[in-house]
mmCIF file of C-alpha atoms and ligand atoms in Angstrom:
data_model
loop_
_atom_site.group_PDB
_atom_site.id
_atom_site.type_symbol
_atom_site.label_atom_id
_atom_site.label_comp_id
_atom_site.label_asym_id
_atom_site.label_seq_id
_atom_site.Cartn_x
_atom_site.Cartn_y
_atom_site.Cartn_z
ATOM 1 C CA UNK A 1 39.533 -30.367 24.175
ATOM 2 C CA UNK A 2 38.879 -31.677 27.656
ATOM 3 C CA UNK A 3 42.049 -29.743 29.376
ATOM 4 C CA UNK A 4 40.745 -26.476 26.900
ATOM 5 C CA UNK A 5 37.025 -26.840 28.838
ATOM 6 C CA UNK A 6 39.195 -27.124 32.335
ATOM 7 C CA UNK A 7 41.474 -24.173 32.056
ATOM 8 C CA UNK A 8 38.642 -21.886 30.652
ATOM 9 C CA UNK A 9 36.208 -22.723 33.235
ATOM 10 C CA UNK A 10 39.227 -22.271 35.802
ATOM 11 C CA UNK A 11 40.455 -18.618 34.310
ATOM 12 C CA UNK A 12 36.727 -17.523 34.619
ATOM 13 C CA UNK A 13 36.259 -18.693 38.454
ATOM 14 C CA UNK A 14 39.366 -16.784 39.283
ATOM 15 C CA UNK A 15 38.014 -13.851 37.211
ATOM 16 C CA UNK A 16 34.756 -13.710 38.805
ATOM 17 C CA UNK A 17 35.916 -14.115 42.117
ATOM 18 C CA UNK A 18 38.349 -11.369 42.040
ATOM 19 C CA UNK A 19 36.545 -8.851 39.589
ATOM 20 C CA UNK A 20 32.809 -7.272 40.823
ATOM 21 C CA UNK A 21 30.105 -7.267 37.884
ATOM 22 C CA UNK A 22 29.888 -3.954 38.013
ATOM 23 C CA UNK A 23 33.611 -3.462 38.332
ATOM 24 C CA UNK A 24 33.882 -5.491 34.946
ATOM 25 C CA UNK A 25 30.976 -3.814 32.914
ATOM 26 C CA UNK A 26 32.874 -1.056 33.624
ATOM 27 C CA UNK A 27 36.142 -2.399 32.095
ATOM 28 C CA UNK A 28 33.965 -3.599 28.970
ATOM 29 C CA UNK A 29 32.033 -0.381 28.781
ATOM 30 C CA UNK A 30 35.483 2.318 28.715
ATOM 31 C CA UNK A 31 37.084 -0.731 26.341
ATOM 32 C CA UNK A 32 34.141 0.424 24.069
ATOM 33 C CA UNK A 33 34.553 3.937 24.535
ATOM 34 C CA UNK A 34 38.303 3.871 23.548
ATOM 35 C CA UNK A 35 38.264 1.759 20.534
ATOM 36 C CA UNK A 36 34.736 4.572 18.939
ATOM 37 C CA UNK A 37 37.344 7.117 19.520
ATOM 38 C CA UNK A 38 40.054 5.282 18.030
ATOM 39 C CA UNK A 39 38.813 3.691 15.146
ATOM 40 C CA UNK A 40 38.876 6.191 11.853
ATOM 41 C CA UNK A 41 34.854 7.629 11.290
ATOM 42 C CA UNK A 42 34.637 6.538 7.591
ATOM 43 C CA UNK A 43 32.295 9.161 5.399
ATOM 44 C CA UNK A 44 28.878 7.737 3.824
ATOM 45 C CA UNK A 45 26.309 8.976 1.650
ATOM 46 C CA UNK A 46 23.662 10.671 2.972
ATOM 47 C CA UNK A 47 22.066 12.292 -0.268
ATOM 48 C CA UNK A 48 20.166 9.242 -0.922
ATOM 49 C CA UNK A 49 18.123 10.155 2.375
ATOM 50 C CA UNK A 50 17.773 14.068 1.360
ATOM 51 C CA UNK A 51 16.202 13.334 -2.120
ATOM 52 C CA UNK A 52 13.575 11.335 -0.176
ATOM 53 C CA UNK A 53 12.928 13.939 2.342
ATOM 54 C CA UNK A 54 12.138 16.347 -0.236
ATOM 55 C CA UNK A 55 10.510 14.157 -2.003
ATOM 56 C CA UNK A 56 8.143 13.334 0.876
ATOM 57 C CA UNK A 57 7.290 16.945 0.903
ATOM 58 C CA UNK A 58 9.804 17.702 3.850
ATOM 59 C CA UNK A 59 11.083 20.644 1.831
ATOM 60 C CA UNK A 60 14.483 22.183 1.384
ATOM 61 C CA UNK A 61 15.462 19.306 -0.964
ATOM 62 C CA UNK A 62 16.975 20.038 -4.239
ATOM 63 C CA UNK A 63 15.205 16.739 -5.872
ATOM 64 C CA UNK A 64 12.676 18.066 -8.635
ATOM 65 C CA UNK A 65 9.826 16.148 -9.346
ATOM 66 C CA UNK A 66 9.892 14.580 -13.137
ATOM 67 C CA UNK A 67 7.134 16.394 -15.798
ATOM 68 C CA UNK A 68 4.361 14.309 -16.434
ATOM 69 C CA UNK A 69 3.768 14.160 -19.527
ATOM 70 C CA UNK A 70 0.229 12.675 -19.600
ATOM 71 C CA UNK A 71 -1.026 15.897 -18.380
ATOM 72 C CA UNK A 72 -2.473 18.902 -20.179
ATOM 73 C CA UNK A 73 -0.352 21.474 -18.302
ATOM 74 C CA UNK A 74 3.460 19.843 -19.800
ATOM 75 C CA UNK A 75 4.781 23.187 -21.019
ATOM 76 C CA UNK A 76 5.155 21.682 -24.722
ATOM 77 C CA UNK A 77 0.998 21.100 -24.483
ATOM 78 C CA UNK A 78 0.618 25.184 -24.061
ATOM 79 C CA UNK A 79 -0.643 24.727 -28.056
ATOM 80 C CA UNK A 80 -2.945 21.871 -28.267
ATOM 81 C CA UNK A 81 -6.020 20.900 -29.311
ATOM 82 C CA UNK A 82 -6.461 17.044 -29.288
ATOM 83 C CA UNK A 83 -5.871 13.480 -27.254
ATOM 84 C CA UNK A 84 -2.370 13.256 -25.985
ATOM 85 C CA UNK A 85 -0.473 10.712 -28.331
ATOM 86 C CA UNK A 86 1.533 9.620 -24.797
ATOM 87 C CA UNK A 87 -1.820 8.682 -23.932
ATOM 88 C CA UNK A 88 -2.129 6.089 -26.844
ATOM 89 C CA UNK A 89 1.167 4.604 -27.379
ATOM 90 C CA UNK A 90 2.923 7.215 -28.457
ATOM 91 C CA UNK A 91 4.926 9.861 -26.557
ATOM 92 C CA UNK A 92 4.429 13.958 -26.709
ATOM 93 C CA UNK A 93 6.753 13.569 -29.805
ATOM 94 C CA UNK A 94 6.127 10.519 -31.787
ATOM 95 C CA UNK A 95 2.955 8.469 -33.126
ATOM 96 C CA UNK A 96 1.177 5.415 -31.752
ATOM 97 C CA UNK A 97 2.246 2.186 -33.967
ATOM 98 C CA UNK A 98 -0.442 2.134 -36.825
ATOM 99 C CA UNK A 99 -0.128 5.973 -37.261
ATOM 100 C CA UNK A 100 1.519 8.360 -38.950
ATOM 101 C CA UNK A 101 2.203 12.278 -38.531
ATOM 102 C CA UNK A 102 0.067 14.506 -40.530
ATOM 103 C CA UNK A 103 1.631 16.227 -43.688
ATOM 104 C CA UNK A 104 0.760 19.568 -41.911
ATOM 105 C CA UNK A 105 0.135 21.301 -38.708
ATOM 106 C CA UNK A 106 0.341 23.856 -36.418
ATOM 107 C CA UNK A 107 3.033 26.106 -34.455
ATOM 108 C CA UNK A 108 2.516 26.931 -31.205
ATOM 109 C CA UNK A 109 5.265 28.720 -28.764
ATOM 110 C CA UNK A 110 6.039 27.445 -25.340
ATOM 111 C CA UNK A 111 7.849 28.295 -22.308
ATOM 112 C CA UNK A 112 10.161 25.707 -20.720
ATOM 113 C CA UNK A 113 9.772 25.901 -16.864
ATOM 114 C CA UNK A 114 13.089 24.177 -16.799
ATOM 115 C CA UNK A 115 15.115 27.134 -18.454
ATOM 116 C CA UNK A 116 12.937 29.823 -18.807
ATOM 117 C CA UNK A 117 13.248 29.895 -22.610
ATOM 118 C CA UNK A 118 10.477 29.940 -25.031
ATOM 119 C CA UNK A 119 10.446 27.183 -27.506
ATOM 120 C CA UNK A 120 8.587 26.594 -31.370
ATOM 121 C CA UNK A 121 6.322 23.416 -30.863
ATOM 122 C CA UNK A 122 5.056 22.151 -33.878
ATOM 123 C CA UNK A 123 1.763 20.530 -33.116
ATOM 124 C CA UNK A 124 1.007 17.149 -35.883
ATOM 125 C CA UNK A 125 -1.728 15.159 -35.269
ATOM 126 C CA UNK A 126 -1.419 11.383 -36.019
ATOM 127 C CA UNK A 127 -3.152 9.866 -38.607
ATOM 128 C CA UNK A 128 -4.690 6.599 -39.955
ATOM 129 C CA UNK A 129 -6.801 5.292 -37.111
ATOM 130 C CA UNK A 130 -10.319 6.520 -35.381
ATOM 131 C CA UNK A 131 -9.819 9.367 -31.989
ATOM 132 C CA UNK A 132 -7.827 7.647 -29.236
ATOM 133 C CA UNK A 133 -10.051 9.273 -27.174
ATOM 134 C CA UNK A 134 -7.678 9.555 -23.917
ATOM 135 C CA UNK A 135 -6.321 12.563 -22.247
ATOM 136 C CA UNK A 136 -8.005 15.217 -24.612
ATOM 137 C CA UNK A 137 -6.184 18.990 -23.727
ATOM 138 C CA UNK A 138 -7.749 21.990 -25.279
ATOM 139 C CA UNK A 139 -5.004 24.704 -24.183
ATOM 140 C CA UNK A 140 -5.345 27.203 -27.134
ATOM 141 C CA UNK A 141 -2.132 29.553 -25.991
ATOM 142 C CA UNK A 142 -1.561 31.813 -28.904
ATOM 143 C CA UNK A 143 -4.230 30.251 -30.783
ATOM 144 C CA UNK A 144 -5.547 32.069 -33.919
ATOM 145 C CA UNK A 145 -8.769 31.980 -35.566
ATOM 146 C CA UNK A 146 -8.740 30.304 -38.581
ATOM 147 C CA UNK A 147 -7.821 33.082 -40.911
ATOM 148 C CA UNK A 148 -4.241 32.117 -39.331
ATOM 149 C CA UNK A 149 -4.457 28.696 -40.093
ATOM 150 C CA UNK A 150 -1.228 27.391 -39.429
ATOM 151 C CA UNK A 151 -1.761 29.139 -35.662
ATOM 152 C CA UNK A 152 -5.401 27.215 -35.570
ATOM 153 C CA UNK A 153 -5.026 24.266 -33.725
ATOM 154 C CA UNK A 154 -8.934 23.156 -33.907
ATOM 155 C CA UNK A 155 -8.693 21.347 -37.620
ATOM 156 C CA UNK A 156 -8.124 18.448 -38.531
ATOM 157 C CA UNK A 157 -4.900 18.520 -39.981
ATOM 158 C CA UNK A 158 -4.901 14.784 -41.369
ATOM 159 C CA UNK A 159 -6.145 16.635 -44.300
ATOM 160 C CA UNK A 160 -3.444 16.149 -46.378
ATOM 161 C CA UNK A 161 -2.685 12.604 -45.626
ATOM 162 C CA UNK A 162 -3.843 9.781 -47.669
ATOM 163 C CA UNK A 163 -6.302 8.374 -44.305
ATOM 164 C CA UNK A 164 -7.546 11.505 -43.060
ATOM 165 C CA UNK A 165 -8.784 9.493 -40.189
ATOM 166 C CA UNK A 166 -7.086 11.696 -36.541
ATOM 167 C CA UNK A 167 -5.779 9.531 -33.783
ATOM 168 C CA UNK A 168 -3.926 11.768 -31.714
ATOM 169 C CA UNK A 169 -1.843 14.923 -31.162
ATOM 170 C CA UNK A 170 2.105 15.120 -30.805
ATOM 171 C CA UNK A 171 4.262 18.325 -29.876
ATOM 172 C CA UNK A 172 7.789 18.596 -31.361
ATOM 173 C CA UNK A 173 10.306 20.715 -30.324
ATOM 174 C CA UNK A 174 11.550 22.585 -33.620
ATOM 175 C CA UNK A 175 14.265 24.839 -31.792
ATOM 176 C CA UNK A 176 14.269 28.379 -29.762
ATOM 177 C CA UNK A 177 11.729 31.045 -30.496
ATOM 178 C CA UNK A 178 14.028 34.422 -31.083
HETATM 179 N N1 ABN B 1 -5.976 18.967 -34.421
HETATM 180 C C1 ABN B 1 -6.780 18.214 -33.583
HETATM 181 C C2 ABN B 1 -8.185 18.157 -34.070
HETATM 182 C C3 ABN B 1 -8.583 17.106 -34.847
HETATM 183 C C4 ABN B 1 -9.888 17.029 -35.302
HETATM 184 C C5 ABN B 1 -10.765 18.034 -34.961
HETATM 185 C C6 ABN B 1 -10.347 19.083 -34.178
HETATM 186 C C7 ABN B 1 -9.054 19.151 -33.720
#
């Protein structure tokens, strides 16, 4: 590779000693310019940036921020008295292992933010073990006294199960309210 070392170093004497630095940064700098404006500007995603703009609180994003649902103002909670079963190994609609729904409960109606429409939540508490004792929400909308007892959402309606012990509180969606 000796005569490949000789030739090279040759070529770039007689380049540098008939080409000015400047004179060849400028060569370098318009061969740049010419291939940016030649070469096809391929499309990327950007949306991945928006969402975290808005997200961030820089506003004008269409990214909505997901319900929590460990919180007494959910919309389905608009109805409850008790601990949060998605507090205690459950979720809004379904019972901690070791529980089970009470035989009877109470109907509540909610609005859904998301659509605007109001919804029947039937409100079961979970039976079988002693008060989780997390996340208790007292919301009472359209609570009756309880002369309207299946609108009276401060009994305990393990009642009718065989442990009347109360663990917890779901809300299930029955359907639209007409
Ligand atoms: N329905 C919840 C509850 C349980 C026990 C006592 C009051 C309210």
């Amino acid at each position: 590779m000796k005569w490949f070392d000789d030739w090279f170093e040759r070529s770039a004497r007689k380049v540098a000693h008939s080409t000015s630095r400047r004179s060849a940064l400028a060569r370098v700098g318009r061969t740049l310019l010419a291939s940016s404006m030649a070469l096809p500007v391929l499309p990327f995603d950007r949306t991945g940036g928006q969402a975290h703009a808005a997200g961030a609180g820089a506003g004008g994003g269409t990214a909505k921020k997901a319900p929590d649902e460990s919180q007494c103002d959910y919309w389905r909670y608009c109805g409850i008295d008790g601990f949060l079963c998605s507090c205690c190994g459950g979720t809004p609609s379904s019972c901690p292992p070791g529980t089970e729904p009470s035989k009877v409960g109470w109907i509540g109606t909610c609005r859904n933010p998301a659509d605007g429409k109001d919804y029947l939540i039937s409100y079961n508490d979970c039976c079988g073990k002693n008060s989780c004792g997390r996340c208790l929400c007292n919301m009472n909308l359209g609570e009756r006294p309880a002369y309207r007892i299946s609108l009276h959402n401060d009994v305990n309606w393990c009642m009718a199960n065989d442990n009347n012990m109360f663990h917890c509180t779901t809300s299930v969606i029955v359907g639209l309210a007409q």
